mmCIF file of C-alpha atoms and ligand atoms in Angstrom:
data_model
loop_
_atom_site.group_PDB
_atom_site.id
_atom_site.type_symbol
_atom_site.label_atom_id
_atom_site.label_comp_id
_atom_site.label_asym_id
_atom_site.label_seq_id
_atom_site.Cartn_x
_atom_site.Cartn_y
_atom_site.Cartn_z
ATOM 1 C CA UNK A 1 15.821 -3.126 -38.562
ATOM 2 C CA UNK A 2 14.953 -0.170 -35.956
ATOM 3 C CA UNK A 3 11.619 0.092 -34.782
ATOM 4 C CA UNK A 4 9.640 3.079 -36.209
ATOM 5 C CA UNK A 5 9.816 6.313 -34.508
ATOM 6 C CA UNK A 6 5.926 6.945 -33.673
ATOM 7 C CA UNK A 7 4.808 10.780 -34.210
ATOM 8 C CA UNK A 8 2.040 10.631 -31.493
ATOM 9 C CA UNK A 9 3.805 11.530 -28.424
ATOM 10 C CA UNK A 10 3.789 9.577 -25.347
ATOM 11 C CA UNK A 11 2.431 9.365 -22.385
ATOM 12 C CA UNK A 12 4.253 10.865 -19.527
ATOM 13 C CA UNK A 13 3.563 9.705 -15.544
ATOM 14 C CA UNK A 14 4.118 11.942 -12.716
ATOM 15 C CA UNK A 15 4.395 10.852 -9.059
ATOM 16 C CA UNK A 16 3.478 12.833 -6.017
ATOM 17 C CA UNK A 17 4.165 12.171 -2.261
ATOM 18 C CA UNK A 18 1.665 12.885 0.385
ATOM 19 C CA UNK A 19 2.081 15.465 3.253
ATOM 20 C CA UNK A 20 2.390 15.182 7.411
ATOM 21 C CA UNK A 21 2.253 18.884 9.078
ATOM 22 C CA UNK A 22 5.020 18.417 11.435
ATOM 23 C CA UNK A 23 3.534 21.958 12.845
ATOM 24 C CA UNK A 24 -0.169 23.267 12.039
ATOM 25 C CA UNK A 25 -0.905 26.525 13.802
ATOM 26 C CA UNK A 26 -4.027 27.757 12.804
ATOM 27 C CA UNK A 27 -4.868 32.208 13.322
ATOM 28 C CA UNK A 28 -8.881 33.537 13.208
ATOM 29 C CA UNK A 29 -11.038 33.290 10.538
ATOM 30 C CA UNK A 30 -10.180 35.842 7.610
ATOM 31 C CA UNK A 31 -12.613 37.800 5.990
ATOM 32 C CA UNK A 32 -12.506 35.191 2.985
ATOM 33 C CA UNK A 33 -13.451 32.367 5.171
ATOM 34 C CA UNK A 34 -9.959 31.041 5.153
ATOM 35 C CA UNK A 35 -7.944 30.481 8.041
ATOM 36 C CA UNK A 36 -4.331 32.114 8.415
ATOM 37 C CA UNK A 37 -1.529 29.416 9.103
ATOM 38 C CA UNK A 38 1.848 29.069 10.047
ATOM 39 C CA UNK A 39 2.723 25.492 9.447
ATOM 40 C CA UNK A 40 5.785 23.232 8.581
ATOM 41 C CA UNK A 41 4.991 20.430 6.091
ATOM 42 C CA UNK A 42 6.758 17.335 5.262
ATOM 43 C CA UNK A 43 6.736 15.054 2.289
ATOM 44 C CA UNK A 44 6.899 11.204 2.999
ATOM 45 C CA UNK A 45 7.088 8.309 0.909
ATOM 46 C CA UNK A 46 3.666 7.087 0.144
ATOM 47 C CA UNK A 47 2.849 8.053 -3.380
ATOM 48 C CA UNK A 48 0.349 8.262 -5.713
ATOM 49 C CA UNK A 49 0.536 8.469 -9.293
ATOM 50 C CA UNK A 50 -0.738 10.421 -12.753
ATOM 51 C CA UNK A 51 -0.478 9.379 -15.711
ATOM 52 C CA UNK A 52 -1.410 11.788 -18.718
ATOM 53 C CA UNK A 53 -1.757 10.973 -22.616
ATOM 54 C CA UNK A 54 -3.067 12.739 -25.220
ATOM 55 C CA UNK A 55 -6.703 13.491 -26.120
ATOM 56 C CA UNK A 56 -9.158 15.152 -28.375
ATOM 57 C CA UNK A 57 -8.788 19.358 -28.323
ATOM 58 C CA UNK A 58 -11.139 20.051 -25.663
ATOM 59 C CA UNK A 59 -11.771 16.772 -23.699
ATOM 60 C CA UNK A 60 -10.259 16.351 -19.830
ATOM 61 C CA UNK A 61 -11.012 13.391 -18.862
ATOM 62 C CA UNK A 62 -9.936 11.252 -15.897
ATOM 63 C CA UNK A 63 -10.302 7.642 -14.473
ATOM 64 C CA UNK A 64 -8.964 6.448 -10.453
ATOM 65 C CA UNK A 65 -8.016 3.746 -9.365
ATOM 66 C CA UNK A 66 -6.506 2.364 -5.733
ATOM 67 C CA UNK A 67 -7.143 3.364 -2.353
ATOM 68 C CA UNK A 68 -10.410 5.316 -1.729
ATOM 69 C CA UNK A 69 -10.880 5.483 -5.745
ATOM 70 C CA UNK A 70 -14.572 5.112 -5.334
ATOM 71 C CA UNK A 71 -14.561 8.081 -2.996
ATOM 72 C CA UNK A 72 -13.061 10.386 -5.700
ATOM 73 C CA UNK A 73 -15.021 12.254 -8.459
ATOM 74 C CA UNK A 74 -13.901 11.731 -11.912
ATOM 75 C CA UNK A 75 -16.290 15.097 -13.325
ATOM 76 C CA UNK A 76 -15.001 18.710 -13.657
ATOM 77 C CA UNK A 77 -15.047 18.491 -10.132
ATOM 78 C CA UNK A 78 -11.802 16.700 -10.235
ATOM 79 C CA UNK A 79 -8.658 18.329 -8.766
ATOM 80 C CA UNK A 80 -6.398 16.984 -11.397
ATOM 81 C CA UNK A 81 -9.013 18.150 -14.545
ATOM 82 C CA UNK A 82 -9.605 21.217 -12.842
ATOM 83 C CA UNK A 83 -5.528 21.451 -13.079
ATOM 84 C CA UNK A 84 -5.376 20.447 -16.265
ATOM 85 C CA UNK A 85 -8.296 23.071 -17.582
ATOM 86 C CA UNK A 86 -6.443 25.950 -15.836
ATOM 87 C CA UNK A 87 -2.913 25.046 -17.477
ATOM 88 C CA UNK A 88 -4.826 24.995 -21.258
ATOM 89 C CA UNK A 89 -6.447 28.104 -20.182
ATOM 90 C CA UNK A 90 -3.864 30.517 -18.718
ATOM 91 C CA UNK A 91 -0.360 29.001 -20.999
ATOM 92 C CA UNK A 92 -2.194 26.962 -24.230
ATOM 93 C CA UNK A 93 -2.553 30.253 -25.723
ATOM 94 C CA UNK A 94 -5.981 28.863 -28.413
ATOM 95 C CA UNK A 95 -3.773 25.303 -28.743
ATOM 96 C CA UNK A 96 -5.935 22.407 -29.281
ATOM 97 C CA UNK A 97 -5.153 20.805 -25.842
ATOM 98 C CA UNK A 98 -6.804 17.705 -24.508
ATOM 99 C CA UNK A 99 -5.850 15.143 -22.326
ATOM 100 C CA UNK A 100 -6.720 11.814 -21.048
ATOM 101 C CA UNK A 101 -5.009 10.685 -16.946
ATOM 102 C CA UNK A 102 -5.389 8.021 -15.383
ATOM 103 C CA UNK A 103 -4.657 8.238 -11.465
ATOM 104 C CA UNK A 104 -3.287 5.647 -8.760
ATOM 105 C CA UNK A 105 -3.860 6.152 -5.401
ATOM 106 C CA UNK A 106 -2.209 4.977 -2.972
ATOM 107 C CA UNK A 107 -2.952 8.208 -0.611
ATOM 108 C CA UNK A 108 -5.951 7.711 1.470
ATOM 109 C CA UNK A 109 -9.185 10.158 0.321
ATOM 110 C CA UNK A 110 -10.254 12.712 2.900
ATOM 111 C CA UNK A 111 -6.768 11.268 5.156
ATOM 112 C CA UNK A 112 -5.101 14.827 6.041
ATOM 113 C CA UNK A 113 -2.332 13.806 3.663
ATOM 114 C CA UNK A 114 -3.447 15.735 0.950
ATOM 115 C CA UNK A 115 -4.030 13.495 -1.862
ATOM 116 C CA UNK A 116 -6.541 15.470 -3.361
ATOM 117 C CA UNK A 117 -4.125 18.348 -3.604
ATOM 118 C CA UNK A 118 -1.254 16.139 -4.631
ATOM 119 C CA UNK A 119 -3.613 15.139 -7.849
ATOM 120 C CA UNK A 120 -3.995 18.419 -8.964
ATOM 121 C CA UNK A 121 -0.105 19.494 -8.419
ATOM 122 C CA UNK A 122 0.842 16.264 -10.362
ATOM 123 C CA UNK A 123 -1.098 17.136 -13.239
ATOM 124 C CA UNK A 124 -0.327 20.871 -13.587
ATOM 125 C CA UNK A 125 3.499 19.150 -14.110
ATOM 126 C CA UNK A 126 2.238 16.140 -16.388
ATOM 127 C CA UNK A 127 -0.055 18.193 -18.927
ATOM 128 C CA UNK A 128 2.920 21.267 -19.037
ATOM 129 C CA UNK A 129 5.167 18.167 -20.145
ATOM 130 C CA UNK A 130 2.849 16.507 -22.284
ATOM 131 C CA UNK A 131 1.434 19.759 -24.002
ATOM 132 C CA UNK A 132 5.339 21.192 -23.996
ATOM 133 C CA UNK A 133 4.307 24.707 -22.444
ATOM 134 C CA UNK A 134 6.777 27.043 -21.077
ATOM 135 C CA UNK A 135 5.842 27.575 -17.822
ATOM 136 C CA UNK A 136 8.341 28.314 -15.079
ATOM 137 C CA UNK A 137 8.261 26.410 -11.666
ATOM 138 C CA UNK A 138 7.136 30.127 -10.254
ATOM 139 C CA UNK A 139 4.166 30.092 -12.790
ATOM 140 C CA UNK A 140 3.266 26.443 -11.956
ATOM 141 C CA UNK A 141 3.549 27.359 -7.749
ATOM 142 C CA UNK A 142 0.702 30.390 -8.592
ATOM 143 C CA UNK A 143 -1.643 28.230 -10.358
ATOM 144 C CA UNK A 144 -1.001 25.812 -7.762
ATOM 145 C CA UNK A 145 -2.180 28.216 -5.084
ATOM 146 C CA UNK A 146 -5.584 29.216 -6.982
ATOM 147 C CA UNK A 147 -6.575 25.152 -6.832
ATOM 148 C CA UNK A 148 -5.852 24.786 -3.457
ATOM 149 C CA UNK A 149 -4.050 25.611 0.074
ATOM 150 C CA UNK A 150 -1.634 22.489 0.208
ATOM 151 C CA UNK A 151 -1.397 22.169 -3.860
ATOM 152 C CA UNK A 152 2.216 24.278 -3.868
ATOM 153 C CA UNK A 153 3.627 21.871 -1.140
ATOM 154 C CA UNK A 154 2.560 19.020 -3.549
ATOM 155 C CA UNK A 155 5.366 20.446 -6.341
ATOM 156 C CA UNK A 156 8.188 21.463 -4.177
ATOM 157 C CA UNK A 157 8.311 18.520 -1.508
ATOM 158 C CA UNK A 158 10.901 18.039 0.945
ATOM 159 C CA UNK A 159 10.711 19.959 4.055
ATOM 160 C CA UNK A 160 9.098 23.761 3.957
ATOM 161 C CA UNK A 161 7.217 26.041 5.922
ATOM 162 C CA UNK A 162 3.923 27.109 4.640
ATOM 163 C CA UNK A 163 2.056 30.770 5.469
ATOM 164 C CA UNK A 164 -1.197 33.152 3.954
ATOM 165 C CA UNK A 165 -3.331 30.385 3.767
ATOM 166 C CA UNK A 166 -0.904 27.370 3.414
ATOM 167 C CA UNK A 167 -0.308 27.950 -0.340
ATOM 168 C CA UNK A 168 2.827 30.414 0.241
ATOM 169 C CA UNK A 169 5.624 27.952 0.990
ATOM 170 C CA UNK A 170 9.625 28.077 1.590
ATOM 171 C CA UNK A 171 12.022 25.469 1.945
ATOM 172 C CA UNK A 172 13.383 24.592 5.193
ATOM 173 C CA UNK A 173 17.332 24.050 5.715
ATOM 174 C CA UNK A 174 16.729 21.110 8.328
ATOM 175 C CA UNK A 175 19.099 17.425 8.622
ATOM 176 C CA UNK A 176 18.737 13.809 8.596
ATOM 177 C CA UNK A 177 15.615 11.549 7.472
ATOM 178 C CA UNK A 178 13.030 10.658 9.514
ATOM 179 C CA UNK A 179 10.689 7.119 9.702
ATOM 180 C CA UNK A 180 7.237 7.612 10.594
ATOM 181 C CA UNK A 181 4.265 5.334 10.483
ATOM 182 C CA UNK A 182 0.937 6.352 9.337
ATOM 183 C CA UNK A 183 -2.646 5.012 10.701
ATOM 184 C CA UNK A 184 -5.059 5.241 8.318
ATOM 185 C CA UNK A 185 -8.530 6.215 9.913
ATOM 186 C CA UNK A 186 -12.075 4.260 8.996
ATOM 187 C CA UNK A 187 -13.651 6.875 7.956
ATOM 188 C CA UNK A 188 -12.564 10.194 6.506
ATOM 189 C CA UNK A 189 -13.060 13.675 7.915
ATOM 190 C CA UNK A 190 -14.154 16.848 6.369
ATOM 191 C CA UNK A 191 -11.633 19.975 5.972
ATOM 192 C CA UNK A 192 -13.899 22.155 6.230
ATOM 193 C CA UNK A 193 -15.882 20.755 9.730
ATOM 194 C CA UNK A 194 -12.454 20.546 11.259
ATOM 195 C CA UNK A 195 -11.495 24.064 10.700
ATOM 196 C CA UNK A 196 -15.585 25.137 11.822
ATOM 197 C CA UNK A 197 -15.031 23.002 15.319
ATOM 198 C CA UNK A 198 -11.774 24.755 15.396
ATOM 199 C CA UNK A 199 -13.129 28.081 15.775
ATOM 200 C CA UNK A 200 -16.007 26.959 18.282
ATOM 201 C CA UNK A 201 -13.192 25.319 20.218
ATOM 202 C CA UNK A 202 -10.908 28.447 20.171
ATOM 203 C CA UNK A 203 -12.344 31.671 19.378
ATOM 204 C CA UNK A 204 -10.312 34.083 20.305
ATOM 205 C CA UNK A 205 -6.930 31.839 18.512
ATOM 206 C CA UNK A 206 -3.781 34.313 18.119
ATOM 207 C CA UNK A 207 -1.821 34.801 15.102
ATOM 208 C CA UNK A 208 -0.183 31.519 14.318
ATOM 209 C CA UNK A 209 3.579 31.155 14.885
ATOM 210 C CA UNK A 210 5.609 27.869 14.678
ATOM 211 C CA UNK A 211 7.496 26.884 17.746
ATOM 212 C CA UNK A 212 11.256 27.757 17.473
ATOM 213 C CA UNK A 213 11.509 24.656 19.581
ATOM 214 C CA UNK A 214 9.949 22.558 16.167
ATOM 215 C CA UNK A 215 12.402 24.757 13.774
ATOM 216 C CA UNK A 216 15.565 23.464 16.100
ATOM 217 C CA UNK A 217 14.931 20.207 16.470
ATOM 218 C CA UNK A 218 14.597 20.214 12.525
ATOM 219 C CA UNK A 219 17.708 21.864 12.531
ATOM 220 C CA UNK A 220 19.356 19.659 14.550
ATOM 221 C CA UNK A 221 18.573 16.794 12.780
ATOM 222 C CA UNK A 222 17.070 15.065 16.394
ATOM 223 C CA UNK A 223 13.943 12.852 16.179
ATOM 224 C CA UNK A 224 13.581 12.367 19.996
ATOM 225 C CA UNK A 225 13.201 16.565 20.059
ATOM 226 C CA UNK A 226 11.021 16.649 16.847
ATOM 227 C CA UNK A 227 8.756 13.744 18.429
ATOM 228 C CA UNK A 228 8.273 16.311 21.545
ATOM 229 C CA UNK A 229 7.694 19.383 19.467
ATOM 230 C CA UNK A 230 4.840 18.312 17.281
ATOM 231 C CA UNK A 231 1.706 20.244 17.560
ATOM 232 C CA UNK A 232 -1.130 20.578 15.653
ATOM 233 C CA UNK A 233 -4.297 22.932 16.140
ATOM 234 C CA UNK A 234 -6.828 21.057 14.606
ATOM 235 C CA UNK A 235 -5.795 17.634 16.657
ATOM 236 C CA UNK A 236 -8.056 18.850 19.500
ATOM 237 C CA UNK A 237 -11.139 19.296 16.760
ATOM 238 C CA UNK A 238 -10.526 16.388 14.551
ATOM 239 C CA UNK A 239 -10.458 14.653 17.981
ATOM 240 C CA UNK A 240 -14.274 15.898 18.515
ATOM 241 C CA UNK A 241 -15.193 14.625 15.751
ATOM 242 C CA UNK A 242 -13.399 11.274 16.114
ATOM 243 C CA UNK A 243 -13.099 10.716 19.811
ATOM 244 C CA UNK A 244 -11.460 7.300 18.725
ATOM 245 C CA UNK A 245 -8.132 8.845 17.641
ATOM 246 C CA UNK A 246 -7.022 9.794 20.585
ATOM 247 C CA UNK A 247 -6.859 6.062 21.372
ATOM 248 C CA UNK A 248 -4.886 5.459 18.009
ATOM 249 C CA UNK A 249 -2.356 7.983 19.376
ATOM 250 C CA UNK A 250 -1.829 7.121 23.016
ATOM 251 C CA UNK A 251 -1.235 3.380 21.192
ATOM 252 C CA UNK A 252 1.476 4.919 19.309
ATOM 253 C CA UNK A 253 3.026 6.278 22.411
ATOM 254 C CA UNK A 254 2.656 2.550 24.184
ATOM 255 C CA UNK A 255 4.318 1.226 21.717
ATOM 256 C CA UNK A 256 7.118 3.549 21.914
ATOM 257 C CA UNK A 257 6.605 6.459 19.298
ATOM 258 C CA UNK A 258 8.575 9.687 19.972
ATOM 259 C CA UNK A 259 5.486 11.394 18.585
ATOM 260 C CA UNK A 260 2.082 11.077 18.155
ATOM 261 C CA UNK A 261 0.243 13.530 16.217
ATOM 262 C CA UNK A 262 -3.241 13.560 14.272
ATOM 263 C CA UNK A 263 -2.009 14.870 10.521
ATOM 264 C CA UNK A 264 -3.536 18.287 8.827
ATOM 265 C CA UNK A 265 -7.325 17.650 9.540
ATOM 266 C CA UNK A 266 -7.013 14.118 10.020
ATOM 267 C CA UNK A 267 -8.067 11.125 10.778
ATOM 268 C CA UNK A 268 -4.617 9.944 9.460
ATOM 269 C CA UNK A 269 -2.529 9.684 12.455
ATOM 270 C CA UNK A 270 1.169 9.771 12.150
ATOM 271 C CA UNK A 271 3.675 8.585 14.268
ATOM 272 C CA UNK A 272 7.561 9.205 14.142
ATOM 273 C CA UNK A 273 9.748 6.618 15.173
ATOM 274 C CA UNK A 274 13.364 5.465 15.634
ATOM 275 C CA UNK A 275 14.038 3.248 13.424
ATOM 276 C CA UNK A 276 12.951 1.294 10.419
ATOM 277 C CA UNK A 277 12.737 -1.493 12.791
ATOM 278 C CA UNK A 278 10.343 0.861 14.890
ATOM 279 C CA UNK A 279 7.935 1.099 12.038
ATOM 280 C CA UNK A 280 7.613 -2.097 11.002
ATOM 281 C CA UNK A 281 7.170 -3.198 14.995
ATOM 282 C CA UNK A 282 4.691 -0.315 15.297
ATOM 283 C CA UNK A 283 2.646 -1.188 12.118
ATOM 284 C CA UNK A 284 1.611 -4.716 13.222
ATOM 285 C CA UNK A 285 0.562 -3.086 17.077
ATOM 286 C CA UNK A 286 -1.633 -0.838 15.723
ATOM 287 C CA UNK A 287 -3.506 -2.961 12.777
ATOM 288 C CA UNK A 288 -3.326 -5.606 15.278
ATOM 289 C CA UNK A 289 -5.197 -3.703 18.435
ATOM 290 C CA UNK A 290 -7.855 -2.462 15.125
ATOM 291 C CA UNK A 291 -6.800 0.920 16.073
ATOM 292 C CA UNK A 292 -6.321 1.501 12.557
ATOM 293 C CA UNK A 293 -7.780 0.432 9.493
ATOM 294 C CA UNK A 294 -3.973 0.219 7.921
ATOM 295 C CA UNK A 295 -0.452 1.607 8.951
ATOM 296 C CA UNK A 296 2.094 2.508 6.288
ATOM 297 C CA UNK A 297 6.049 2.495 6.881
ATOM 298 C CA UNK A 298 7.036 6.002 5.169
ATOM 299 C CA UNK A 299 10.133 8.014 5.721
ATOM 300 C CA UNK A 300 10.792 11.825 4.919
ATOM 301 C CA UNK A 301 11.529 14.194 3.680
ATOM 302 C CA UNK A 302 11.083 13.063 -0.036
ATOM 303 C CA UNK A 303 11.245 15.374 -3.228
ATOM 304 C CA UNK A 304 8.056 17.263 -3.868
ATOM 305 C CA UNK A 305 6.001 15.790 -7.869
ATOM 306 C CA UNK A 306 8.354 14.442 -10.427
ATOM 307 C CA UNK A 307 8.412 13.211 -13.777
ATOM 308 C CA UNK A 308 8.952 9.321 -14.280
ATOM 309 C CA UNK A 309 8.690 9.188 -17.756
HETATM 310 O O1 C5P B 401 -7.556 25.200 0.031
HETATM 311 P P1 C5P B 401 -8.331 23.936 0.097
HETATM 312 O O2 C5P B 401 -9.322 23.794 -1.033
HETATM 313 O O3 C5P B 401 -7.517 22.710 0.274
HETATM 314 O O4 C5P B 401 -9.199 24.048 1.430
HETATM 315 C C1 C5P B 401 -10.262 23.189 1.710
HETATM 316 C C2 C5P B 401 -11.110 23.800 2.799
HETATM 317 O O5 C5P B 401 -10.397 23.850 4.040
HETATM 318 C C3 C5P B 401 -11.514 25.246 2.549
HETATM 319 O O6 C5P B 401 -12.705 25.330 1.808
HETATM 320 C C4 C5P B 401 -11.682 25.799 3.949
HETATM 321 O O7 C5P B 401 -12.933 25.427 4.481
HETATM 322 C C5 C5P B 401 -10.634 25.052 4.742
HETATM 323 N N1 C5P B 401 -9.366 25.793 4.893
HETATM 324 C C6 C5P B 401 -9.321 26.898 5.754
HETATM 325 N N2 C5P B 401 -8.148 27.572 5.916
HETATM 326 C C7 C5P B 401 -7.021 27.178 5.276
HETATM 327 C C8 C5P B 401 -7.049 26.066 4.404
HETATM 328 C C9 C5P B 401 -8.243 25.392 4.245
HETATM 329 O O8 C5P B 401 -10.334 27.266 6.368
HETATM 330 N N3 C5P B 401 -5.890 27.850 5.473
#
């Protein structure tokens, strides 16, 4: 006899990678408070995941677990219920939507790696699946841009360059896989400080521009160049506000990185390396000096949020 064929759909799960700038050039303050940015992001493999069943018409609700989950709100304040709310608003057309997720982090809060951001793209994909809404991958990338600068990059993955205020992103033809280790910091650091010491630190920044050094060594498919051509703009104020860092990266270096480089805002530090031997050499140097709370053995590029189930 066949099992019965339930009418209550189910669940669907979503993962999402986090994101390393491999270049973060940061313009001048615009008049919405926003900085202008030309910056290339990468996806690597450290993932977390969102899960997303059906609730009563009306209820968003949402429960964390893993790394950092005590750090992450689970009110309206949410990045994944504030996701889901806009999706019911703008495409459920008076539908009696609700849903219940569940996330699983494995992204660091507050890291630089934007795991907040990669919440709220993996639910915008979860609850179109789960509520069946026709919304195009064009539609989802605009609602992804009114939650949040990095929430686009979240849904499209892989290598791209990012511009307006991160949220407008391309893909980016570049070669080969890279291996790169990420430190995980003590604490966390703010967004928002970083980018305020930023503009103490460098008033008068020009309009951001990545290096075309960066784009050809992307292009070429050639860690040792990419290792050389990292830069980041808010390195030298996360480092302010985290003097220790700097130590995490010249460690990296020691130990034979090809780059060093503090990622987004920080305090995540991540460190590109040869091999997968490398990484896993690498990882027990810097948790063993305490440089780093934890190291993680990623590579990229990986694809951007997907559907598991
Ligand atoms: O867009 P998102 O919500 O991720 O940004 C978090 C904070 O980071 C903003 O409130 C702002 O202070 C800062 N930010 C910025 N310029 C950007 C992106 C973020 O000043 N391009």
């Amino acid at each position: 006899m066949s099992a019965p064929i339930s009418t209550v759909p189910a669940g669907v799960r979503v993962r999402v990678p986090a994101k390393i700038n491999l270049a973060l050039c940061v313009g001048p303050p615009r008049a919405d408070g926003f900085h202008p940015l030309a910056t290339v992001y990468q996806a690597v493999s450290l993932f977390d995941e969102v899960q997303a069943g059906w609730e009563d018409p009306g209820v968003f609700a949402v429960s964390v677990s893993g790394e950092g989950a005590d750090l992450v709100p689970t009110d309206d304040d949410n990045l994944a219920v504030r996701a889901a709310r806009l999706l019911a608003e703008r495409y459920g057309e008076g539908q009696p939507l609700g849903v219940s997720m569940a996330i699983h982090k494995s992204i660091p809060v507050a890291g630089g790696l934007a795991g907040g951001s990669s919440n709220g793209a993996a639910a915008l994909l979860a609850c179109a699946d789960l509520w069946a809404l026709d919304v195009s991958l064009e539609q989802m990338l605009a609602l992804a841009g009114e939650l949040g600068s990095d929430v686009p990059f979240a849904l499209l993955g892989g290598t791209a360059l990012g511009s307006g205020r991160g949220e407008q992103v391309a893909p980016v033809l570049g070669r080969g896989s890279y291996h790169w280790v990420l430190g995980f910091g003590w604490t966390g650091l703010s967004t928002p400080a970083v980018y305020r010491t930023h503009d103490q630190l460098r008033p008068d920044a020009p309009p951001p521009e990545v290096p075309d050094e960066l784009m050809a060594a992307l292009r070429a498919g050639d860690a040792q160049r990419l290792g050389r051509a990292l830069v980041n703009d808010l390195q030298e104020p996360a480092l302010r506000l985290q003097p220790q860092l700097r130590q995490t990266l010249e460690t990296g270096i020691e130990y034979g990185a090809l780059g060093a480089i503090v990622s987004g805002s920080g305090p995540t530090c991540a460190f590109l390396v040869k091999s997968e031997a490398a990484a896993i050499d690498l990882c027990v140097a810097l948790t063993s000096d305490g440089v780093v709370r934890t190291a993680r053995r990623t590579v990229g590029p990986v694809p951007g949020a997907r559907l598991l189930s």
